[in-house]
Tab-separated table of C-alpha atoms in Angstrom:
chain	number	residue	atom	x	y	z
A	121	MET	CA	0.287	0.214	-0.003
A	122	GLY	CA	2.874	2.270	0.320
A	123	LEU	CA	3.341	5.524	2.269
A	124	ILE	CA	0.434	6.615	4.723
A	125	ASP	CA	-0.323	9.968	6.349
A	126	PHE	CA	-1.501	10.128	9.828
A	127	ALA	CA	-2.416	12.935	12.558
A	128	LYS	CA	0.686	12.740	14.492
A	129	SER	CA	-0.272	14.328	17.765
A	130	VAL	CA	-3.651	12.581	18.128
A	131	GLY	CA	-4.347	8.933	18.840
A	132	ARG	CA	-3.979	6.307	21.032
A	133	LYS	CA	-1.052	6.446	23.994
A	134	LEU	CA	1.805	3.505	24.118
A	135	GLY	CA	2.331	4.023	27.542
A	136	ILE	CA	6.022	4.498	26.834
A	137	GLY	CA	7.521	8.069	27.860
A	138	ASP	CA	9.768	10.175	25.922
A	139	ASP	CA	10.756	11.581	29.916
A	140	ASP	CA	13.681	9.162	29.510
A	141	ASP	CA	15.570	11.537	27.072
A	142	LYS	CA	16.275	13.595	29.839
A	143	LYS	CA	17.260	10.706	32.286
A	144	GLY	CA	20.216	9.991	30.198
A	145	GLN	CA	21.591	14.196	29.644
A	146	GLN	CA	22.665	15.002	33.108
A	147	PRO	CA	23.830	18.310	33.204
A	148	HIS	CA	26.573	19.290	35.680
A	149	ALA	CA	28.371	15.746	35.117
A	150	PRO	CA	31.750	15.318	34.872
A	151	ALA	CA	33.515	14.716	31.709
A	152	GLN	CA	34.290	11.451	32.926
A	153	ALA	CA	31.039	9.716	33.682
A	154	GLN	CA	29.190	11.139	30.710
A	155	GLY	CA	25.674	10.000	29.770
A	156	PRO	CA	24.591	8.692	26.250
A	157	THR	CA	24.181	11.080	23.547
A	158	PRO	CA	20.966	12.533	22.431
A	159	GLN	CA	21.172	10.056	18.774
A	160	GLN	CA	21.420	6.912	21.444
A	161	VAL	CA	18.829	9.095	22.809
A	162	GLN	CA	16.268	8.457	20.745
A	163	GLU	CA	17.461	4.916	19.512
A	164	LEU	CA	16.668	3.814	22.575
A	165	ASN	CA	12.677	5.824	22.585
A	166	GLU	CA	12.518	4.265	18.943
A	167	ARG	CA	13.356	0.899	19.695
A	168	ARG	CA	11.111	1.187	23.139
A	169	ARG	CA	8.291	2.858	20.563
A	170	ALA	CA	8.641	-0.179	18.344
A	171	ALA	CA	8.388	-2.657	21.011
A	172	ALA	CA	5.301	-1.500	22.278
A	173	LEU	CA	4.138	-1.282	18.800
A	174	VAL	CA	4.495	-4.802	18.407
A	175	LYS	CA	3.351	-5.867	21.752
A	176	LEU	CA	-0.495	-3.432	20.551
A	177	ILE	CA	-0.439	-5.831	17.804
A	178	ASN	CA	-0.441	-8.858	19.574
A	179	ASP	CA	-2.356	-7.727	21.859
A	180	MET	CA	-4.773	-6.668	20.062
A	181	GLY	CA	-4.856	-10.363	17.909
A	182	PHE	CA	-3.580	-10.074	15.103
A	183	GLN	CA	-1.314	-12.569	13.545
A	184	VAL	CA	1.635	-11.273	10.961
A	185	ASN	CA	3.964	-13.703	10.048
A	186	GLU	CA	7.886	-11.990	10.740
A	187	LEU	CA	6.433	-9.175	12.060
A	188	GLY	CA	8.904	-5.969	11.619
A	189	VAL	CA	8.025	-2.816	13.415
A	190	ARG	CA	10.435	0.014	12.606
A	191	VAL	CA	10.618	3.644	14.321
A	192	ASP	CA	12.511	6.301	12.682
A	193	GLY	CA	10.740	9.931	13.956
A	194	ASP	CA	6.954	9.610	13.792
A	195	LYS	CA	7.471	7.207	10.691
A	196	VAL	CA	7.089	3.586	11.365
A	197	THR	CA	8.018	0.763	9.339
A	198	LEU	CA	5.143	-2.480	8.925
A	199	THR	CA	6.973	-5.775	7.405
A	200	GLY	CA	5.823	-9.485	7.420
A	201	THR	CA	2.776	-11.452	6.632
A	202	VAL	CA	-0.589	-11.439	6.912
A	203	ASP	CA	-3.629	-13.595	6.240
A	204	SER	CA	-6.443	-10.822	4.784
A	205	GLN	CA	-5.822	-7.099	3.353
A	206	GLU	CA	-8.715	-6.794	6.295
A	207	HIS	CA	-6.220	-6.979	8.826
A	208	ARG	CA	-3.859	-4.963	7.003
A	209	GLU	CA	-5.669	-2.320	6.997
A	210	LYS	CA	-6.446	-2.654	10.271
A	211	ILE	CA	-2.514	-3.163	11.332
A	212	VAL	CA	-1.760	-0.077	9.759
A	213	LEU	CA	-4.886	2.184	11.204
A	214	LEU	CA	-3.573	0.389	14.409
A	215	VAL	CA	0.262	1.524	14.543
A	216	GLY	CA	-1.067	4.820	12.873
A	217	ASN	CA	-3.786	5.684	15.304
A	218	THR	CA	-1.430	5.716	18.272
A	219	GLU	CA	0.022	8.913	19.164
A	220	GLY	CA	3.675	9.984	17.588
A	221	THR	CA	3.065	8.304	14.340
A	222	GLY	CA	2.850	11.257	11.497
A	223	SER	CA	2.995	8.313	8.473
A	224	VAL	CA	3.301	3.910	7.909
A	225	ASP	CA	5.081	2.889	5.449
A	226	ASP	CA	2.669	-0.296	4.714
A	227	GLN	CA	5.350	-3.033	3.362
A	228	LEU	CA	2.940	-5.744	5.286
A	229	LYS	CA	2.167	-8.616	2.268
A	230	VAL	CA	-1.189	-10.320	2.260
A	231	ASN	CA	-1.608	-14.190	1.858
A	232	ASN	CA	-5.281	-13.557	0.407
A	233	PRO	CA	-5.090	-10.434	-1.420
A	234	GLN	CA	-8.661	-8.529	-1.857
A	235	PRO	CA	-9.738	-5.679	-2.802
A	236	GLU	CA	-8.074	-2.385	-0.327
A	237	ALA	CA	-10.525	-0.647	1.727
A	238	VAL	CA	-10.975	3.579	1.582
A	239	TYR	CA	-8.975	5.429	4.408
A	240	TYR	CA	-10.982	8.689	6.374
A	241	GLU	CA	-10.062	10.940	8.646
A	242	VAL	CA	-12.552	11.548	10.824
A	243	LYS	CA	-13.731	15.186	10.817
A	244	LYS	CA	-15.169	17.932	13.649
A	245	GLY	CA	-18.841	17.398	14.408
A	246	ASP	CA	-18.098	13.532	12.393
A	247	THR	CA	-19.745	10.257	13.982
A	248	LEU	CA	-20.309	7.027	12.139
A	249	SER	CA	-23.821	7.636	11.059
A	250	LYS	CA	-22.563	10.631	9.057
A	251	ILE	CA	-19.855	8.965	7.321
A	252	ALA	CA	-22.182	6.064	6.770
A	253	LYS	CA	-24.697	8.395	4.819
A	254	GLU	CA	-21.301	9.354	2.653
A	255	PHE	CA	-20.230	6.853	2.251
A	256	TYR	CA	-23.351	4.716	1.599
A	257	HIS	CA	-26.102	6.752	1.321
A	258	ASP	CA	-27.938	5.253	4.548
A	259	ALA	CA	-26.856	5.898	8.160
A	260	ASN	CA	-27.986	2.691	9.623
A	261	LYS	CA	-25.280	1.351	8.122
A	262	TYR	CA	-22.457	2.997	10.528
A	263	ASN	CA	-22.167	-0.673	12.368
A	264	GLN	CA	-20.786	-1.292	8.928
A	265	ILE	CA	-17.838	1.386	9.671
A	266	PHE	CA	-17.517	0.044	13.161
A	267	GLU	CA	-17.349	-3.461	12.946
A	268	ALA	CA	-15.000	-2.550	10.136
A	269	ASN	CA	-12.630	-1.076	12.598
A	270	ARG	CA	-12.957	-3.491	15.750
A	271	PRO	CA	-10.813	-4.304	17.395
A	272	MET	CA	-9.639	-0.502	17.528
A	273	LEU	CA	-13.169	1.230	17.759
A	274	LYS	CA	-14.685	-0.359	20.835
A	275	ASP	CA	-17.312	2.485	20.880
A	276	ALA	CA	-19.149	3.287	18.064
A	277	ASP	CA	-19.536	6.906	19.471
A	278	GLU	CA	-16.024	7.101	20.443
A	279	ILE	CA	-14.137	9.096	17.389
A	280	TYR	CA	-11.956	11.672	17.174
A	281	PRO	CA	-11.255	14.267	14.695
A	282	GLY	CA	-7.571	13.339	13.299
A	283	GLN	CA	-8.837	9.183	12.860
A	284	LYS	CA	-8.394	7.178	9.949
A	285	LEU	CA	-10.676	4.485	9.819
A	286	ARG	CA	-11.388	2.221	7.060
A	287	ILE	CA	-14.475	2.359	5.147
A	288	PRO	CA	-15.339	-1.161	3.173
A	289	GLY	CA	-17.467	-1.180	0.088
A	290	ALA	CA	-20.220	-1.359	0.157
A	291	ALA	CA	-21.653	-4.834	1.488
């Protein structure tokens, strides 16, 4: 699918802090006891973030053969193989809709290719019913969008501006 942009400042928090940047830096440390360089701190934080994203993907129950997650600043690269296009898209959205992710380079492969869904960025005032009306011409089909975004969405009323959702083709 390639590179997909996300709203970096919104989304699920991973529970890892960037306060670690400050822990490794001691302002008045003696010269012989210098802490890690800023680059080393950044690399450590990127590895922690990648590990937290792997855990999130696994905790949500997604199966990815040879899962690879690489973090480079606000860009996350995903590699591996999944069974369906639906799971591929859900994993990309799960990772992209985490705070601090500005883009996802989707290099996941699919065992059973299917047509791709459309990605939609939630705007202020949107509801799943309003989005369903726009895409399916029927507000009552909001549940189709809700189900297409589970397990990331736990409640149809808990969407937020900047979040990206999967919009599958009309059934």
